[in-house]
mmCIF file of C-alpha atoms and ligand atoms in Angstrom:
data_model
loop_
_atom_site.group_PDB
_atom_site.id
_atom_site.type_symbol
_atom_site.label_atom_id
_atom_site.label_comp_id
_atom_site.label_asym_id
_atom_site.label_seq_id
_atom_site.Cartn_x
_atom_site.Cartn_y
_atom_site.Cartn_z
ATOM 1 C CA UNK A 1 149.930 93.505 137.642
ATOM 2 C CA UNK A 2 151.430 90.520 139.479
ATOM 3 C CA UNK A 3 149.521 87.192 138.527
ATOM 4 C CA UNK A 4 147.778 85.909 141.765
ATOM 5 C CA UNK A 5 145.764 83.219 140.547
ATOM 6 C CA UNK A 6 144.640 79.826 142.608
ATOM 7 C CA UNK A 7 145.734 76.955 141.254
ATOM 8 C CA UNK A 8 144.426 73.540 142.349
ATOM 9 C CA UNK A 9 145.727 70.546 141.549
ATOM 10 C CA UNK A 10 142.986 67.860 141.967
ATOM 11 C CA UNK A 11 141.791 64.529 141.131
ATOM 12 C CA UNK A 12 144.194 62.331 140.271
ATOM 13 C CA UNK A 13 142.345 59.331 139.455
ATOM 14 C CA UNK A 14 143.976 57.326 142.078
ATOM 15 C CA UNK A 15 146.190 57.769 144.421
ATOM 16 C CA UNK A 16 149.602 58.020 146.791
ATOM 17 C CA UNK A 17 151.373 59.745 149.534
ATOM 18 C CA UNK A 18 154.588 59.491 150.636
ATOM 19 C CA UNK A 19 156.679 57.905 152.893
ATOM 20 C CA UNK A 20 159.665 59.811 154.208
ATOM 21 C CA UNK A 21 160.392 56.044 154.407
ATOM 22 C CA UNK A 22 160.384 54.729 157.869
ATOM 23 C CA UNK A 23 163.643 52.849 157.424
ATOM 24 C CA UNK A 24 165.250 54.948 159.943
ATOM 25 C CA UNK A 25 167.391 52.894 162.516
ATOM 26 C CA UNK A 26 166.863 49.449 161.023
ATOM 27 C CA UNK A 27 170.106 46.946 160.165
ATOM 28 C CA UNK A 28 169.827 46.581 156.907
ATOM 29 C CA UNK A 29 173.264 44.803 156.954
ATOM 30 C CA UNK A 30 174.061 41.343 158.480
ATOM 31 C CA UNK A 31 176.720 38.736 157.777
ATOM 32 C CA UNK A 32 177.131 38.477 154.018
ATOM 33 C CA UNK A 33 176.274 35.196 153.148
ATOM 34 C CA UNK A 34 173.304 34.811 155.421
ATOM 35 C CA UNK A 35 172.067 37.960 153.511
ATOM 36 C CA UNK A 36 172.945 36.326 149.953
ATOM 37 C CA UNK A 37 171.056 33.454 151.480
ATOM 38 C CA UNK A 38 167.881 35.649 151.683
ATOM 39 C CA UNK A 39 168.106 37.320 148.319
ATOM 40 C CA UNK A 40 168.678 33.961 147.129
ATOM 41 C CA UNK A 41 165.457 32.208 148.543
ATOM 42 C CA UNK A 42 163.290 35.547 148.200
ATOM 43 C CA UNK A 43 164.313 36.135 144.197
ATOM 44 C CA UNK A 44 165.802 33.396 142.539
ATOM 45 C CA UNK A 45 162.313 31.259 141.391
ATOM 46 C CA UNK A 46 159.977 34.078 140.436
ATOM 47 C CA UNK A 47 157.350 35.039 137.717
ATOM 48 C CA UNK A 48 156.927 39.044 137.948
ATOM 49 C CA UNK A 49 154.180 38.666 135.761
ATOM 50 C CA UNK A 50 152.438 37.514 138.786
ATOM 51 C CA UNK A 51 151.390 39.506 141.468
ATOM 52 C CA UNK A 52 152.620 38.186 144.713
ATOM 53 C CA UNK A 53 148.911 36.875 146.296
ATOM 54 C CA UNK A 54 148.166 33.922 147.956
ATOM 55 C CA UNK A 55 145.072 33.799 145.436
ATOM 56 C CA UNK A 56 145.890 35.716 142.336
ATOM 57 C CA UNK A 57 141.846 35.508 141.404
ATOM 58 C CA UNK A 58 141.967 38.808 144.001
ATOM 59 C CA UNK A 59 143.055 41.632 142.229
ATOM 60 C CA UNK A 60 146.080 43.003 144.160
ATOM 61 C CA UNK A 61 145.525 45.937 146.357
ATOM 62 C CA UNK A 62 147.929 48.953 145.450
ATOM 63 C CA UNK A 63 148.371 52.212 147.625
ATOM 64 C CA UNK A 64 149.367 55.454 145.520
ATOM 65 C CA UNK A 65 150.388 58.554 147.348
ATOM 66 C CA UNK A 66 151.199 61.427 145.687
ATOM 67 C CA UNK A 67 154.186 63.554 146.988
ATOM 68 C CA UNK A 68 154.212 67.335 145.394
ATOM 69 C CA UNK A 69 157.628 68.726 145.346
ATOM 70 C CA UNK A 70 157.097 71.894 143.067
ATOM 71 C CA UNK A 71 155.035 73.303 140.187
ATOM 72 C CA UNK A 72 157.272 73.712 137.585
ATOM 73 C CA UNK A 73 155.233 75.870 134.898
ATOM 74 C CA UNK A 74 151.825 76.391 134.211
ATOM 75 C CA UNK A 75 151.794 77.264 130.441
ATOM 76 C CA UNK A 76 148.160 78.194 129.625
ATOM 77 C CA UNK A 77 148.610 78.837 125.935
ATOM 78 C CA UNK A 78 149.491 75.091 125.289
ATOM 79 C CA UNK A 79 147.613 73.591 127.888
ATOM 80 C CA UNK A 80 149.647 71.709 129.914
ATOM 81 C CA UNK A 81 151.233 72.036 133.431
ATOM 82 C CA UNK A 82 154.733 70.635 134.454
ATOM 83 C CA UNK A 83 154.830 69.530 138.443
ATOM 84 C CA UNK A 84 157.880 67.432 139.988
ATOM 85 C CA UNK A 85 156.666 64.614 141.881
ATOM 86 C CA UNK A 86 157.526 61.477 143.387
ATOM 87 C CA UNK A 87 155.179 58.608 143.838
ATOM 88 C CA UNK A 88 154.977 56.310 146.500
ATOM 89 C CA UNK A 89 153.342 53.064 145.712
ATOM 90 C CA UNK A 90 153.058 49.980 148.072
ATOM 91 C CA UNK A 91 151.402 46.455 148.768
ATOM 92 C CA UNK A 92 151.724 43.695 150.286
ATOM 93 C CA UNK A 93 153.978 40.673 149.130
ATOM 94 C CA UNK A 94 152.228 37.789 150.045
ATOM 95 C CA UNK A 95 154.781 35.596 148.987
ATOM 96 C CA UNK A 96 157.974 36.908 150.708
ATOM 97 C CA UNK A 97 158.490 37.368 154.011
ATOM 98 C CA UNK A 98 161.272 36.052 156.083
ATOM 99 C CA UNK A 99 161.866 36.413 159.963
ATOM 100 C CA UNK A 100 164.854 38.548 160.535
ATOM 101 C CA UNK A 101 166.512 36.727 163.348
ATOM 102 C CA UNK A 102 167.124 33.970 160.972
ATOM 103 C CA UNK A 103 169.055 35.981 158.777
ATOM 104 C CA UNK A 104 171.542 37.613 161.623
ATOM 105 C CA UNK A 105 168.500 40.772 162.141
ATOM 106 C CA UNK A 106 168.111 41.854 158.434
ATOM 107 C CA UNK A 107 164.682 43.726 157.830
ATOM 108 C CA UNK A 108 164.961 45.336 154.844
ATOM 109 C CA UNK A 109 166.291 44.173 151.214
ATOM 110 C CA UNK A 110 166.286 46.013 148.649
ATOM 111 C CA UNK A 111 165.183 44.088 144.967
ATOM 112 C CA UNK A 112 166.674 44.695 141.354
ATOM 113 C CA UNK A 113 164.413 46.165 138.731
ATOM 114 C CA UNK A 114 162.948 42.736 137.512
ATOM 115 C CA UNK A 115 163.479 40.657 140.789
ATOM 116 C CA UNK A 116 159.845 41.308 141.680
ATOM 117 C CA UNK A 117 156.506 42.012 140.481
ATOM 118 C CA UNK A 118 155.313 45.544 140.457
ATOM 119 C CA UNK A 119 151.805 47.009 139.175
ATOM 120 C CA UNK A 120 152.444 48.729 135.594
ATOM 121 C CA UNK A 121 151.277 52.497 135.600
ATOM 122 C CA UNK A 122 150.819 54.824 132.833
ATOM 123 C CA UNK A 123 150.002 58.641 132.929
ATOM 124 C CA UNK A 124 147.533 58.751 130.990
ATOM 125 C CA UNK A 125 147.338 62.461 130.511
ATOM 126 C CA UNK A 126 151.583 62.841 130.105
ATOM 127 C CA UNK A 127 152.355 65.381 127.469
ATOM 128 C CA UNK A 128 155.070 63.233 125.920
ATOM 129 C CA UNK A 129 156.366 59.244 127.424
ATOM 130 C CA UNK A 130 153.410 57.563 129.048
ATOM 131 C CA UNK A 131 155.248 55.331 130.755
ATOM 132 C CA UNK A 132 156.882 57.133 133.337
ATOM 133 C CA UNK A 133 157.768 54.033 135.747
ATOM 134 C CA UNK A 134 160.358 52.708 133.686
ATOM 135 C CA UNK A 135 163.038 54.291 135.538
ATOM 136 C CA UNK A 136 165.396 51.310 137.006
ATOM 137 C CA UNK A 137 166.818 53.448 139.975
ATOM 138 C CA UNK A 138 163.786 54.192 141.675
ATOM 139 C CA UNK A 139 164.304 53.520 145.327
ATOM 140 C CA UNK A 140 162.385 49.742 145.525
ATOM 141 C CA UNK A 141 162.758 47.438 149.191
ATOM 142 C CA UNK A 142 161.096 44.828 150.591
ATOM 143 C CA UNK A 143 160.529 44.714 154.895
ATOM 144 C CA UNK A 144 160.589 41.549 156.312
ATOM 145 C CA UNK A 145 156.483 41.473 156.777
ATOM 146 C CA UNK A 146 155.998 41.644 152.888
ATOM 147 C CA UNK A 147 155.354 45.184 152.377
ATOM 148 C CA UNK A 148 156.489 46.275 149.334
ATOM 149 C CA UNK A 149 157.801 49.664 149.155
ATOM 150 C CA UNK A 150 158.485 51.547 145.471
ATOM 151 C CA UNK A 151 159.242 55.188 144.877
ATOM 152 C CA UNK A 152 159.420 56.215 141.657
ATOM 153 C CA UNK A 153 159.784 60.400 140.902
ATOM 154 C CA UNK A 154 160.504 62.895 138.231
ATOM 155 C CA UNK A 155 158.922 65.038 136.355
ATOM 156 C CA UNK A 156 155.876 65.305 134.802
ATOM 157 C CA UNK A 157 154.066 67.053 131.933
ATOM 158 C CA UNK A 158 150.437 66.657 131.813
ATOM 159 C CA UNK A 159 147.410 68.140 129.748
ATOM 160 C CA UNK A 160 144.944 70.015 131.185
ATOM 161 C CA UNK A 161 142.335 72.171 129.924
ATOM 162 C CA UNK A 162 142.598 75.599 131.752
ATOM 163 C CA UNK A 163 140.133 78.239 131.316
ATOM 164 C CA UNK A 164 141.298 81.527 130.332
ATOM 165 C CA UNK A 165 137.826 83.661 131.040
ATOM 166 C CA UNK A 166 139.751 85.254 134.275
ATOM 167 C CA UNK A 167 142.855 85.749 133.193
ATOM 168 C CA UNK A 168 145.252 87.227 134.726
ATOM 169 C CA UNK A 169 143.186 86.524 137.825
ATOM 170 C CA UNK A 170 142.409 82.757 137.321
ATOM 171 C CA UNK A 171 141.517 79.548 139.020
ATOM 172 C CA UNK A 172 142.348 76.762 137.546
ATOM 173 C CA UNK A 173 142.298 72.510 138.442
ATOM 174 C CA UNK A 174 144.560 70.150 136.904
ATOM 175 C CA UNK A 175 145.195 66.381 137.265
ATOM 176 C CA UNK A 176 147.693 64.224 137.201
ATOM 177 C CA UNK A 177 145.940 60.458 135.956
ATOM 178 C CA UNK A 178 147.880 57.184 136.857
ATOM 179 C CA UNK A 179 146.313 54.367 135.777
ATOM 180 C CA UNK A 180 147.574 50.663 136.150
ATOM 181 C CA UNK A 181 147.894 49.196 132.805
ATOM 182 C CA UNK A 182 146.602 45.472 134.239
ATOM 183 C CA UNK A 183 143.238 45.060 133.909
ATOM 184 C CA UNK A 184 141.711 45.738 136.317
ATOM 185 C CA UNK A 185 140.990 42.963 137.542
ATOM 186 C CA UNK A 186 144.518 42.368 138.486
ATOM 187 C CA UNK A 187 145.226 45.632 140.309
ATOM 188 C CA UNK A 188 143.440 47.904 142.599
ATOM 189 C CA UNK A 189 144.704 50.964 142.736
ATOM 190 C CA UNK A 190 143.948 52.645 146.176
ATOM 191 C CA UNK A 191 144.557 56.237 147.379
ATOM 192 C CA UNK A 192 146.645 56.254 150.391
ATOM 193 C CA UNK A 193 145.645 59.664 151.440
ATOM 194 C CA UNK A 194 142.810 62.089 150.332
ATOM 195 C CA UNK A 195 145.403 64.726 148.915
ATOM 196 C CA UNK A 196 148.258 65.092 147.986
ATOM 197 C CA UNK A 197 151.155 65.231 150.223
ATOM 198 C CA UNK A 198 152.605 68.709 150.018
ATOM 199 C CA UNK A 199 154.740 68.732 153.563
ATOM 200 C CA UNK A 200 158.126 69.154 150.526
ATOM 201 C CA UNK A 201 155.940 71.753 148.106
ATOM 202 C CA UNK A 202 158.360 74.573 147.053
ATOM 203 C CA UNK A 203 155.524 77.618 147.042
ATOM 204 C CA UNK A 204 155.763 78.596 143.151
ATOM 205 C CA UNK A 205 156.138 82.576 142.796
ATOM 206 C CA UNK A 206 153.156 83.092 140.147
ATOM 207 C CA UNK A 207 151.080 80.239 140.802
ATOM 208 C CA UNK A 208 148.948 79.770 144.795
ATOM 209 C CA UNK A 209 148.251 76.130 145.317
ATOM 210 C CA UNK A 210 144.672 76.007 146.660
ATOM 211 C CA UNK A 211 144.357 72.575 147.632
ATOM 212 C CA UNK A 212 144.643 69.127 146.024
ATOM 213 C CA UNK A 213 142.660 65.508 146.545
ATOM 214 C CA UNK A 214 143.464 62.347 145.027
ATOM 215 C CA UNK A 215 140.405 60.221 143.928
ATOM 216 C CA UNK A 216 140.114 56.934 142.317
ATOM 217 C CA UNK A 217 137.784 56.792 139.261
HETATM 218 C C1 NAG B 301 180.768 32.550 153.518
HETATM 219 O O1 NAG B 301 180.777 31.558 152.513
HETATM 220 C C2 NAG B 301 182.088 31.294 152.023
HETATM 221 C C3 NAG B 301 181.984 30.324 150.849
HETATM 222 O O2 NAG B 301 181.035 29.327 151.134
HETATM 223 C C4 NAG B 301 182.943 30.731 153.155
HETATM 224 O O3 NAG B 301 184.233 30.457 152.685
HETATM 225 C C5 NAG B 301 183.011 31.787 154.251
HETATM 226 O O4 NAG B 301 183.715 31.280 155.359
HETATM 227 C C6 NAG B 301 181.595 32.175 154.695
HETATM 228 N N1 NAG B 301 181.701 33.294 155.625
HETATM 229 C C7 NAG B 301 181.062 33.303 156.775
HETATM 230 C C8 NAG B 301 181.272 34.516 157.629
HETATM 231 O O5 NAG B 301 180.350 32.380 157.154
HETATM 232 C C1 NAG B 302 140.232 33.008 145.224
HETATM 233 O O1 NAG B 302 139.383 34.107 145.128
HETATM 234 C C2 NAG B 302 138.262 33.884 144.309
HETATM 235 C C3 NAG B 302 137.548 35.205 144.108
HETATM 236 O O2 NAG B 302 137.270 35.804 145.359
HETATM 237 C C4 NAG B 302 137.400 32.821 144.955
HETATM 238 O O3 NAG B 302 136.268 32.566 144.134
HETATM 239 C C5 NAG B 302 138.229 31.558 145.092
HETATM 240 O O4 NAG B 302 137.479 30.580 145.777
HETATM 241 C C6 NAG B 302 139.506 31.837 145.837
HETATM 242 N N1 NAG B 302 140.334 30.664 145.829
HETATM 243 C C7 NAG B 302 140.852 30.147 146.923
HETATM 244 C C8 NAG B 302 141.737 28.968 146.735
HETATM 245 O O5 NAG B 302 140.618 30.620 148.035
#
C-alpha cells in the first residue's frame, strides 16, 4: 500500500522567508573607482563583533524566513528528517548607508565574508555540523538604506521524534531550530512570516506536506 501520510513541518523556533531578492533592475555597477570609494568608506574601519546599531545596548532585530525547497527523506527508524532549505535573514545596518547619486547611482554592494557583522546561528537540532552558516558564498549585499540582506542554503539534517503508532498511515511534525548563538541580549531573532515559504517546494512522492509555521520560542 502506497504511504500517504501528512507530514508537517512546524515550529521552527524562529523564523525567515524568502526574498526572491528584489534586486531586479537596479545598477549595481558605476564608475570603478567611485565604487572602490564606497567599499572603501563602508568596510575598511569595522569591528564585526559589533552589531551595526546606533545603540548597541538594543539587541539587534533579525528577520528569519524560511524558504522550503524539498523534503529530502524522512527516515523514521533513525529519527531524523533531511529538507533543503535556504534561509533568508535580514536587518538593518545602522551604520552604513550611503546615497547612491554620490557614488554615480550604485544601490547595492555586495560585502566579503568578514567585511560585516552578521548574527551567529546554530541548528540546534542538526544531525551532524551545528553550524551551518559558515558557508563563505552565501549570497550577502548591502542596499543603500542599510538593509542587510544574507542568504545562506543547503541542506539540512535534523532530529525529530516521529511517532510510529500509525504507521504506514502517519502524521508527523518536525522542526527545524535556529538559534542565534549571541546572547540574547544581542540579537532578536524575528519571524518574517508565520510559515514557511513553500512558493519553490518540490511535492515529495511519499511524504504530503500539511502545513508549516515558524514561531519564535
Ligand atoms: C581612477 O583612478 C585612477 C588612479 O587614481 C586614475 O588613474 C583613473 O583616471 C581614475 N579613473 C576614472 C574613470 O576616474
Ligand atoms: C541605549 O539603550 C538603552 C536600553 O534601551 C538605554 O538605557 C540607553 O539610554 C540608550 N542609550 C542611548 C545613548 O540612547
Amino acid at each position: 500500500m502506497a504511504k500517504q501520510p501528512k507530514h508537517s513541518l512546524a515550529t521552527f523556533p524562529l523564523i525567515v522567508t524568502w526574498v526572491v531578492l528584489t534586486v531586479v533592475v537596479m545598477k549595481v555597477h558605476g564608475d570603478f573607482n567611485q565604487t572602490k570609494e564606497l567599499y572603501r568608506q563602508l568596510f575598511s574601519d569595522t569591528d564585526n563583533r559589533i552589531h551595526p546599531s546606533l545603540n548597541t545596548s538594543v539587541p539587534k532585530d533579525v528577520f528569519v524566513q524560511v524558504n522550503l525547497l524539498s523534503l529530502r527523506e524522512i527516515v523514521e527508524r533513525e529519527q531524523y528528517f533531511v529538507i533543503n532549505a535556504w534561509i533568508e535573514i535580514t536587518w538593518k545596518d545602522e551604520i552604513r548607508s550611503w546615497d547612491p547619486s554620490q557614488y554615480d547611482g550604485v544601490r547595492v554592494v555586495y560585502p566579503g565574508p568578514t567585511d560585516m557583522w552578521k548574527p551567529r546561528l546554530i541548528v540546534s537540532n542538526s544531525v551532524d555540523k551545528r553550524d551551518l552558516f559558515e558557508d563563505d558564498y552565501a549570497p550577502f549585499s548591502l542596499f543603500w538604506d542599510g538593509s542587510a540582506y544574507w542568504l545562506p542554503g543547503t541542506v539540512f539534517a535534523l532530529s525529530c521524534t516521529m511517532d510510529m503508532t500509525y504507521f504506514p498511515l502517519d502524521r508527523q511534525s518536525c522542526s527545524l531550530l535556529v538559534l542565534a548563538q549571541q546572547f540574547a541580549l544581542d540579537v532578536n531573532l524575528i519571524p518574517a512570516l508565520p510559515t514557511a515559504n513553500t512558493a519553490g517546494y518540490s511535492q515529495n512522492g511519499e511524504w504530503h506536506l500539511d502545513s508549516t509555521s515558524v514561531t519564535p520560542r
